[in-house]
Amino acid sequence: MRIVLIAFGCVFLWCGGARAQDVTEGDLNAEMRFQGGQNVFRHDWQVETGDVTCDGFQDKVAGYVSHDNPDGPMFLMAVVTHEDGKLVSEGVVTFFDSANQMGLCGDGNPPPKISLERLMEEEVREMTGIDGACPVAIILEDGMCDLHYYFWVPDWEEDRKLIFFRN
């Protein structure tokens, strides 16, 4: 009987819930704290879950509007994933009301919306000029500017993994 219960428990653990490489809420909280600093949890942040690295596991994308920066309001977005068994993240800071190509047009009210969308590999290659980018786009939309697209490139030569595209 004990063996049956142990086997049943193992099946239950393997079949349900998060898999070993899926990013958990705890993983996300640790990386948001790392990327956003000590005041990160007093902001309203949104979270999307999906395989944005194309490794077959669920990653998390989170972002929030911060008015704490002396240079003006900004949107912080972080992508949290596992690579080679290690938790990794990459953060992107985008300022509002900026003439910069990476800037957003609004003022952060309402906050930009994060969404995930799977594109065709050919579209991603045309947008980024890179082979091997994950075709799951992280889209940042403020309702006033062109959409911001971010793509994860697992084998990118540089320190960063997120590639930015805007029309």
Short mmCIF file of C-alpha atoms in Angstrom, two decimals:
data_model
loop_
_atom_site.label_atom_id
_atom_site.label_comp_id
_atom_site.label_asym_id
_atom_site.label_seq_id
_atom_site.Cartn_x
_atom_site.Cartn_y
_atom_site.Cartn_z
CA MET A 1 0.00 0.00 0.00
CA ARG A 2 2.82 2.39 0.87
CA ILE A 3 4.42 1.83 -2.54
CA VAL A 4 1.12 2.57 -4.29
CA LEU A 5 0.76 5.85 -2.37
CA ILE A 6 4.34 6.86 -3.15
CA ALA A 7 3.85 6.05 -6.84
CA PHE A 8 0.56 7.98 -6.89
CA GLY A 9 2.25 10.97 -5.25
CA CYS A 10 5.09 10.93 -7.80
CA VAL A 11 2.66 10.80 -10.71
CA PHE A 12 0.69 13.70 -9.20
CA LEU A 13 3.84 15.80 -8.80
CA TRP A 14 5.09 15.08 -12.32
CA CYS A 15 1.78 15.70 -14.05
CA GLY A 16 0.52 18.81 -12.31
CA GLY A 17 1.87 22.22 -11.56
CA ALA A 18 5.10 23.80 -12.70
CA ARG A 19 7.86 21.80 -14.31
CA ALA A 20 11.43 22.09 -13.04
CA GLN A 21 12.47 24.81 -15.51
CA ASP A 22 9.23 26.84 -15.40
CA VAL A 23 9.70 30.21 -13.73
CA THR A 24 7.81 30.40 -10.41
CA GLU A 25 6.34 33.42 -8.64
CA GLY A 26 9.25 33.25 -6.18
CA ASP A 27 11.75 33.30 -9.06
CA LEU A 28 9.96 36.28 -10.57
CA ASN A 29 9.88 38.18 -7.27
CA ALA A 30 13.61 37.64 -6.73
CA GLU A 31 14.51 38.88 -10.20
CA MET A 32 12.11 41.83 -10.08
CA ARG A 33 13.80 42.88 -6.82
CA PHE A 34 17.19 42.46 -8.50
CA GLN A 35 16.16 44.41 -11.62
CA GLY A 36 13.96 47.06 -10.01
CA GLY A 37 15.51 47.76 -6.63
CA GLN A 38 14.17 47.86 -3.12
CA ASN A 39 10.93 49.71 -3.91
CA VAL A 40 9.81 47.37 -6.69
CA PHE A 41 6.92 45.81 -4.78
CA ARG A 42 5.14 49.07 -4.00
CA HIS A 43 4.38 49.52 -7.71
CA ASP A 44 1.50 47.94 -9.62
CA TRP A 45 3.09 45.57 -12.05
CA GLN A 46 1.62 43.28 -14.63
CA VAL A 47 2.83 39.78 -15.40
CA GLU A 48 2.55 37.65 -18.53
CA THR A 49 3.53 33.98 -18.63
CA GLY A 50 4.65 32.16 -21.77
CA ASP A 51 7.59 30.52 -23.48
CA VAL A 52 9.35 33.65 -24.76
CA THR A 53 12.74 31.90 -24.96
CA CYS A 54 11.50 28.94 -27.04
CA ASP A 55 13.03 26.37 -24.69
CA GLY A 56 9.73 24.59 -23.97
CA PHE A 57 9.32 26.03 -20.46
CA GLN A 58 7.18 28.85 -19.10
CA ASP A 59 8.96 32.17 -18.57
CA LYS A 60 7.61 35.33 -16.97
CA VAL A 61 7.57 38.88 -18.29
CA ALA A 62 6.77 41.60 -15.78
CA GLY A 63 6.64 45.37 -15.93
CA TYR A 64 5.58 48.44 -14.01
CA VAL A 65 5.56 52.24 -14.25
CA SER A 66 7.96 53.99 -11.90
CA HIS A 67 7.81 57.68 -11.03
CA ASP A 68 10.86 57.40 -8.72
CA ASN A 69 13.53 58.13 -11.32
CA PRO A 70 14.90 61.70 -11.19
CA ASP A 71 15.11 61.65 -15.01
CA GLY A 72 11.34 61.21 -15.28
CA PRO A 73 8.75 58.45 -15.35
CA MET A 74 9.86 55.16 -16.84
CA PHE A 75 8.59 51.68 -17.55
CA LEU A 76 10.70 48.79 -16.28
CA MET A 77 10.19 45.43 -17.95
CA ALA A 78 11.99 42.24 -16.94
CA VAL A 79 12.08 38.85 -18.65
CA VAL A 80 12.80 35.98 -16.24
CA THR A 81 13.81 32.52 -17.44
CA HIS A 82 16.13 29.59 -16.76
CA GLU A 83 19.22 28.91 -18.86
CA ASP A 84 21.37 25.86 -18.23
CA GLY A 85 19.59 25.34 -14.91
CA LYS A 86 20.30 28.87 -13.70
CA LEU A 87 17.77 31.65 -13.13
CA VAL A 88 18.51 34.60 -15.44
CA SER A 89 16.74 37.82 -16.26
CA GLU A 90 17.12 40.81 -18.49
CA GLY A 91 15.63 44.18 -17.73
CA VAL A 92 14.62 46.96 -20.12
CA VAL A 93 14.09 50.56 -19.01
CA THR A 94 11.95 52.70 -21.32
CA PHE A 95 11.31 56.37 -20.59
CA PHE A 96 8.04 58.15 -21.30
CA ASP A 97 7.61 61.30 -23.38
CA SER A 98 10.94 60.64 -25.01
CA ALA A 99 12.23 61.51 -28.47
CA ASN A 100 14.43 58.43 -28.25
CA GLN A 101 13.49 55.56 -30.61
CA MET A 102 13.07 53.26 -27.59
CA GLY A 103 10.93 55.82 -25.72
CA LEU A 104 7.20 55.70 -25.13
CA CYS A 105 4.87 58.55 -26.10
CA GLY A 106 2.48 58.52 -23.14
CA ASP A 107 3.05 59.57 -19.55
CA GLY A 108 2.48 56.17 -17.93
CA ASN A 109 -1.18 56.75 -17.14
CA PRO A 110 -2.61 54.31 -18.06
CA PRO A 111 0.42 52.03 -17.94
CA PRO A 112 1.63 50.37 -21.13
CA LYS A 113 0.24 46.91 -21.77
CA ILE A 114 2.52 43.89 -22.09
CA SER A 115 1.34 41.07 -24.34
CA LEU A 116 2.85 38.01 -26.00
CA GLU A 117 2.29 37.02 -29.61
CA ARG A 118 3.74 34.22 -31.72
CA LEU A 119 4.92 35.43 -35.13
CA MET A 120 6.25 33.59 -38.15
CA GLU A 121 10.01 32.97 -38.09
CA GLU A 122 10.35 34.81 -41.42
CA GLU A 123 8.65 37.90 -39.93
CA VAL A 124 11.02 37.88 -36.96
CA ARG A 125 14.07 37.47 -39.23
CA GLU A 126 12.86 40.41 -41.33
CA MET A 127 12.23 42.56 -38.25
CA THR A 128 15.48 41.79 -36.41
CA GLY A 129 17.85 40.71 -39.16
CA ILE A 130 18.84 37.79 -36.91
CA ASP A 131 18.44 34.05 -37.43
CA GLY A 132 17.56 32.08 -34.32
CA ALA A 133 15.44 34.65 -32.49
CA CYS A 134 12.49 33.15 -30.66
CA PRO A 135 9.36 34.02 -32.70
CA VAL A 136 7.34 34.82 -29.56
CA ALA A 137 7.22 38.61 -29.43
CA ILE A 138 6.97 40.51 -26.19
CA ILE A 139 4.88 43.52 -27.20
CA LEU A 140 4.81 46.75 -25.25
CA GLU A 141 1.93 49.04 -26.20
CA ASP A 142 1.21 52.46 -24.75
CA GLY A 143 -1.65 53.30 -27.13
CA MET A 144 0.12 56.33 -28.55
CA CYS A 145 3.38 55.14 -30.15
CA ASP A 146 4.26 52.34 -32.51
CA LEU A 147 4.32 48.96 -30.83
CA HIS A 148 7.60 47.96 -29.20
CA TYR A 149 8.62 44.39 -30.00
CA TYR A 150 11.23 42.47 -28.01
CA PHE A 151 12.60 39.09 -29.07
CA TRP A 152 14.78 36.69 -27.07
CA VAL A 153 17.87 35.50 -28.94
CA PRO A 154 19.38 32.56 -27.02
CA ASP A 155 22.74 32.48 -28.81
CA TRP A 156 23.33 36.22 -29.12
CA GLU A 157 27.01 37.18 -28.93
CA GLU A 158 26.48 40.16 -26.66
CA ASP A 159 25.60 40.28 -22.97
CA ARG A 160 21.98 41.08 -23.71
CA LYS A 161 19.43 38.57 -24.98
CA LEU A 162 16.49 40.87 -25.83
CA ILE A 163 16.45 42.47 -29.27
CA PHE A 164 14.28 45.54 -29.77
CA PHE A 165 12.24 46.35 -32.88
CA ARG A 166 9.95 49.29 -33.62
CA ASN A 167 8.46 50.32 -36.97
#
